[in-house]
Amino acid sequence: MGSWGRLLLAPVVLLAGCTAAGAPATPATPAASAPTGCAARVEEGRLPDWADAGFSGDARAPHVFGARGEIVAVLFGQPLAVGRTAGPSNKILWVARPAATPSPDPSAPATLVITATLDGTTTRVTREVAGGPGPSIVDVPRAGCWHLELRWSGRTDTMDLVYVAA
């Protein structure tokens, strides 16, 4: 075989050595109820017009949008923390986008129900904000990324929030 043949054969041999024989390895997957990855993205800019009622001037505050854009969490205790003994609490103002149409289920409770799951685990907590979106203190038992399922007045949205150790 000439020098060009050996040169082209070398990468093939190297690649063959990197390929496992038999069935490919299957990575371990977390339980279906334990999503992984954190999409928390805290915005620092101006609040959307539909969420700035009660604020004066240039309404800027740390906030996180729901994945569907139906709700925004305005964070007053940024960063959110677990085990905080001093300083601001984990105050979150929940502001729902005005509904384009009447609630799909007028009998649905207005209470904002937050089901939070710690990323990569099955640790789950439920918190409620009576009366629907509004001011709240939302504490969780451990630091990490929390996936939130939000339900209120027949509407839903999701978001991720990160809590740090105090």
PDB file of N, CA, C and O in Angstrom, residues 41-49 51-65 72-80 91-95 161:
ATOM      1  N   ARG A  41     -34.076  32.278  33.416  1.00  0.00           N
ATOM      2  CA  ARG A  41     -33.411  33.420  32.804  1.00  0.00           C
ATOM      3  C   ARG A  41     -33.992  34.676  33.431  1.00  0.00           C
ATOM      4  O   ARG A  41     -35.101  35.089  33.099  1.00  0.00           O
ATOM      5  N   VAL A  42     -33.247  35.267  34.338  1.00  0.00           N
ATOM      6  CA  VAL A  42     -33.712  36.461  35.022  1.00  0.00           C
ATOM      7  C   VAL A  42     -33.446  37.669  34.127  1.00  0.00           C
ATOM      8  O   VAL A  42     -32.308  37.931  33.759  1.00  0.00           O
ATOM      9  N   GLU A  43     -34.506  38.364  33.771  1.00  0.00           N
ATOM     10  CA  GLU A  43     -34.411  39.590  32.978  1.00  0.00           C
ATOM     11  C   GLU A  43     -34.187  40.750  33.949  1.00  0.00           C
ATOM     12  O   GLU A  43     -34.754  40.763  35.038  1.00  0.00           O
ATOM     13  N   GLU A  44     -33.389  41.691  33.561  1.00  0.00           N
ATOM     14  CA  GLU A  44     -33.119  42.858  34.415  1.00  0.00           C
ATOM     15  C   GLU A  44     -33.766  44.121  33.869  1.00  0.00           C
ATOM     16  O   GLU A  44     -33.760  45.151  34.512  1.00  0.00           O
ATOM     17  N   GLY A  45     -34.311  44.065  32.677  1.00  0.00           N
ATOM     18  CA  GLY A  45     -34.840  45.252  32.016  1.00  0.00           C
ATOM     19  C   GLY A  45     -36.223  45.646  32.479  1.00  0.00           C
ATOM     20  O   GLY A  45     -36.704  45.242  33.542  1.00  0.00           O
ATOM     21  N   ARG A  46     -36.861  46.406  31.637  1.00  0.00           N
ATOM     22  CA  ARG A  46     -38.171  46.958  31.920  1.00  0.00           C
ATOM     23  C   ARG A  46     -39.224  45.850  31.927  1.00  0.00           C
ATOM     24  O   ARG A  46     -39.189  44.939  31.105  1.00  0.00           O
ATOM     25  N   LEU A  47     -40.177  45.973  32.839  1.00  0.00           N
ATOM     26  CA  LEU A  47     -41.292  45.039  32.875  1.00  0.00           C
ATOM     27  C   LEU A  47     -42.191  45.300  31.673  1.00  0.00           C
ATOM     28  O   LEU A  47     -42.292  46.437  31.203  1.00  0.00           O
ATOM     29  N   PRO A  48     -42.876  44.267  31.180  1.00  0.00           N
ATOM     30  CA  PRO A  48     -43.803  44.516  30.071  1.00  0.00           C
ATOM     31  C   PRO A  48     -44.938  45.430  30.549  1.00  0.00           C
ATOM     32  O   PRO A  48     -45.270  45.455  31.740  1.00  0.00           O
ATOM     33  N   ASP A  49     -45.524  46.170  29.633  1.00  0.00           N
ATOM     34  CA  ASP A  49     -46.592  47.109  29.989  1.00  0.00           C
ATOM     35  C   ASP A  49     -47.707  46.437  30.780  1.00  0.00           C
ATOM     36  O   ASP A  49     -48.237  47.012  31.724  1.00  0.00           O
ATOM     37  N   ALA A  51     -47.525  44.213  32.912  1.00  0.00           N
ATOM     38  CA  ALA A  51     -47.101  43.781  34.249  1.00  0.00           C
ATOM     39  C   ALA A  51     -46.602  44.925  35.122  1.00  0.00           C
ATOM     40  O   ALA A  51     -46.123  44.686  36.219  1.00  0.00           O
ATOM     41  N   ASP A  52     -46.713  46.173  34.658  1.00  0.00           N
ATOM     42  CA  ASP A  52     -46.107  47.258  35.435  1.00  0.00           C
ATOM     43  C   ASP A  52     -47.100  48.099  36.242  1.00  0.00           C
ATOM     44  O   ASP A  52     -46.739  49.138  36.788  1.00  0.00           O
ATOM     45  N   ALA A  53     -48.344  47.647  36.355  1.00  0.00           N
ATOM     46  CA  ALA A  53     -49.321  48.369  37.171  1.00  0.00           C
ATOM     47  C   ALA A  53     -48.823  48.418  38.618  1.00  0.00           C
ATOM     48  O   ALA A  53     -48.309  47.441  39.155  1.00  0.00           O
ATOM     49  N   GLY A  54     -48.932  49.578  39.236  1.00  0.00           N
ATOM     50  CA  GLY A  54     -48.483  49.735  40.609  1.00  0.00           C
ATOM     51  C   GLY A  54     -47.041  50.197  40.729  1.00  0.00           C
ATOM     52  O   GLY A  54     -46.602  50.577  41.798  1.00  0.00           O
ATOM     53  N   PHE A  55     -46.293  50.134  39.649  1.00  0.00           N
ATOM     54  CA  PHE A  55     -44.923  50.628  39.644  1.00  0.00           C
ATOM     55  C   PHE A  55     -44.943  52.052  39.112  1.00  0.00           C
ATOM     56  O   PHE A  55     -45.812  52.418  38.324  1.00  0.00           O
ATOM     57  N   SER A  56     -43.977  52.838  39.523  1.00  0.00           N
ATOM     58  CA  SER A  56     -43.930  54.204  38.998  1.00  0.00           C
ATOM     59  C   SER A  56     -42.671  54.389  38.162  1.00  0.00           C
ATOM     60  O   SER A  56     -41.669  53.712  38.360  1.00  0.00           O
ATOM     61  N   GLY A  57     -42.759  55.326  37.233  1.00  0.00           N
ATOM     62  CA  GLY A  57     -41.600  55.629  36.394  1.00  0.00           C
ATOM     63  C   GLY A  57     -41.234  54.476  35.491  1.00  0.00           C
ATOM     64  O   GLY A  57     -42.087  53.736  35.013  1.00  0.00           O
ATOM     65  N   ASP A  58     -39.938  54.328  35.269  1.00  0.00           N
ATOM     66  CA  ASP A  58     -39.400  53.280  34.409  1.00  0.00           C
ATOM     67  C   ASP A  58     -39.387  51.979  35.204  1.00  0.00           C
ATOM     68  O   ASP A  58     -38.449  51.711  35.959  1.00  0.00           O
ATOM     69  N   ALA A  59     -40.442  51.182  35.077  1.00  0.00           N
ATOM     70  CA  ALA A  59     -40.619  49.976  35.889  1.00  0.00           C
ATOM     71  C   ALA A  59     -39.600  48.909  35.532  1.00  0.00           C
ATOM     72  O   ALA A  59     -39.799  48.115  34.630  1.00  0.00           O
ATOM     73  N   ARG A  60     -38.480  48.914  36.253  1.00  0.00           N
ATOM     74  CA  ARG A  60     -37.439  47.908  36.058  1.00  0.00           C
ATOM     75  C   ARG A  60     -37.286  47.116  37.350  1.00  0.00           C
ATOM     76  O   ARG A  60     -37.171  47.693  38.424  1.00  0.00           O
ATOM     77  N   ALA A  61     -37.261  45.805  37.208  1.00  0.00           N
ATOM     78  CA  ALA A  61     -37.061  44.917  38.352  1.00  0.00           C
ATOM     79  C   ALA A  61     -36.642  43.567  37.803  1.00  0.00           C
ATOM     80  O   ALA A  61     -37.039  43.199  36.686  1.00  0.00           O
ATOM     81  N   PRO A  62     -35.854  42.795  38.561  1.00  0.00           N
ATOM     82  CA  PRO A  62     -35.527  41.439  38.097  1.00  0.00           C
ATOM     83  C   PRO A  62     -36.823  40.641  37.940  1.00  0.00           C
ATOM     84  O   PRO A  62     -37.690  40.683  38.814  1.00  0.00           O
ATOM     85  N   HIS A  63     -36.970  39.940  36.830  1.00  0.00           N
ATOM     86  CA  HIS A  63     -38.179  39.177  36.595  1.00  0.00           C
ATOM     87  C   HIS A  63     -37.909  37.990  35.671  1.00  0.00           C
ATOM     88  O   HIS A  63     -36.929  37.975  34.940  1.00  0.00           O
ATOM     89  N   VAL A  64     -38.805  37.000  35.744  1.00  0.00           N
ATOM     90  CA  VAL A  64     -38.714  35.795  34.921  1.00  0.00           C
ATOM     91  C   VAL A  64     -40.072  35.588  34.257  1.00  0.00           C
ATOM     92  O   VAL A  64     -41.103  35.609  34.934  1.00  0.00           O
ATOM     93  N   PHE A  65     -40.055  35.394  32.952  1.00  0.00           N
ATOM     94  CA  PHE A  65     -41.285  35.133  32.209  1.00  0.00           C
ATOM     95  C   PHE A  65     -41.618  33.653  32.235  1.00  0.00           C
ATOM     96  O   PHE A  65     -40.722  32.802  32.190  1.00  0.00           O
ATOM     97  N   VAL A  72     -45.575  36.506  34.722  1.00  0.00           N
ATOM     98  CA  VAL A  72     -44.209  36.935  35.002  1.00  0.00           C
ATOM     99  C   VAL A  72     -44.033  36.933  36.524  1.00  0.00           C
ATOM    100  O   VAL A  72     -44.958  37.265  37.269  1.00  0.00           O
ATOM    101  N   ALA A  73     -42.857  36.502  36.967  1.00  0.00           N
ATOM    102  CA  ALA A  73     -42.502  36.523  38.389  1.00  0.00           C
ATOM    103  C   ALA A  73     -41.542  37.693  38.592  1.00  0.00           C
ATOM    104  O   ALA A  73     -40.434  37.675  38.059  1.00  0.00           O
ATOM    105  N   VAL A  74     -41.985  38.700  39.336  1.00  0.00           N
ATOM    106  CA  VAL A  74     -41.135  39.851  39.645  1.00  0.00           C
ATOM    107  C   VAL A  74     -40.437  39.518  40.960  1.00  0.00           C
ATOM    108  O   VAL A  74     -41.086  39.290  41.982  1.00  0.00           O
ATOM    109  N   LEU A  75     -39.100  39.456  40.927  1.00  0.00           N
ATOM    110  CA  LEU A  75     -38.311  38.973  42.068  1.00  0.00           C
ATOM    111  C   LEU A  75     -37.830  40.142  42.917  1.00  0.00           C
ATOM    112  O   LEU A  75     -37.019  40.947  42.479  1.00  0.00           O
ATOM    113  N   PHE A  76     -38.316  40.218  44.158  1.00  0.00           N
ATOM    114  CA  PHE A  76     -37.890  41.270  45.073  1.00  0.00           C
ATOM    115  C   PHE A  76     -36.788  40.790  46.009  1.00  0.00           C
ATOM    116  O   PHE A  76     -36.146  41.595  46.648  1.00  0.00           O
ATOM    117  N   GLY A  77     -36.575  39.499  46.103  1.00  0.00           N
ATOM    118  CA  GLY A  77     -35.541  38.949  46.977  1.00  0.00           C
ATOM    119  C   GLY A  77     -34.409  38.349  46.182  1.00  0.00           C
ATOM    120  O   GLY A  77     -33.907  37.284  46.520  1.00  0.00           O
ATOM    121  N   GLN A  78     -33.984  38.992  45.126  1.00  0.00           N
ATOM    122  CA  GLN A  78     -32.976  38.438  44.226  1.00  0.00           C
ATOM    123  C   GLN A  78     -31.596  38.503  44.854  1.00  0.00           C
ATOM    124  O   GLN A  78     -31.225  39.561  45.330  1.00  0.00           O
ATOM    125  N   PRO A  79     -30.794  37.439  44.900  1.00  0.00           N
ATOM    126  CA  PRO A  79     -31.186  36.109  44.437  1.00  0.00           C
ATOM    127  C   PRO A  79     -32.107  35.433  45.441  1.00  0.00           C
ATOM    128  O   PRO A  79     -32.022  35.690  46.648  1.00  0.00           O
ATOM    129  N   LEU A  80     -32.952  34.552  44.944  1.00  0.00           N
ATOM    130  CA  LEU A  80     -33.788  33.746  45.821  1.00  0.00           C
ATOM    131  C   LEU A  80     -32.858  32.822  46.595  1.00  0.00           C
ATOM    132  O   LEU A  80     -31.885  32.316  46.039  1.00  0.00           O
ATOM    133  N   LYS A  91     -39.554  37.196  48.250  1.00  0.00           N
ATOM    134  CA  LYS A  91     -40.798  37.801  47.797  1.00  0.00           C
ATOM    135  C   LYS A  91     -40.850  37.785  46.274  1.00  0.00           C
ATOM    136  O   LYS A  91     -39.923  38.210  45.600  1.00  0.00           O
ATOM    137  N   ILE A  92     -41.977  37.265  45.783  1.00  0.00           N
ATOM    138  CA  ILE A  92     -42.234  37.215  44.349  1.00  0.00           C
ATOM    139  C   ILE A  92     -43.608  37.817  44.103  1.00  0.00           C
ATOM    140  O   ILE A  92     -44.590  37.424  44.735  1.00  0.00           O
ATOM    141  N   LEU A  93     -43.675  38.765  43.191  1.00  0.00           N
ATOM    142  CA  LEU A  93     -44.953  39.301  42.751  1.00  0.00           C
ATOM    143  C   LEU A  93     -45.302  38.596  41.449  1.00  0.00           C
ATOM    144  O   LEU A  93     -44.574  38.714  40.451  1.00  0.00           O
ATOM    145  N   TRP A  94     -46.381  37.839  41.463  1.00  0.00           N
ATOM    146  CA  TRP A  94     -46.839  37.119  40.276  1.00  0.00           C
ATOM    147  C   TRP A  94     -47.827  38.009  39.533  1.00  0.00           C
ATOM    148  O   TRP A  94     -48.810  38.464  40.113  1.00  0.00           O
ATOM    149  N   VAL A  95     -47.555  38.281  38.259  1.00  0.00           N
ATOM    150  CA  VAL A  95     -48.446  39.101  37.449  1.00  0.00           C
ATOM    151  C   VAL A  95     -48.836  38.295  36.217  1.00  0.00           C
ATOM    152  O   VAL A  95     -47.973  37.913  35.418  1.00  0.00           O
ATOM    153  N   LEU A 161     -36.941  28.586  38.336  1.00  0.00           N
ATOM    154  CA  LEU A 161     -36.337  29.571  39.236  1.00  0.00           C
ATOM    155  C   LEU A 161     -35.168  28.922  39.955  1.00  0.00           C
ATOM    156  O   LEU A 161     -35.268  27.765  40.366  1.00  0.00           O
TER     157      LEU A 161
END
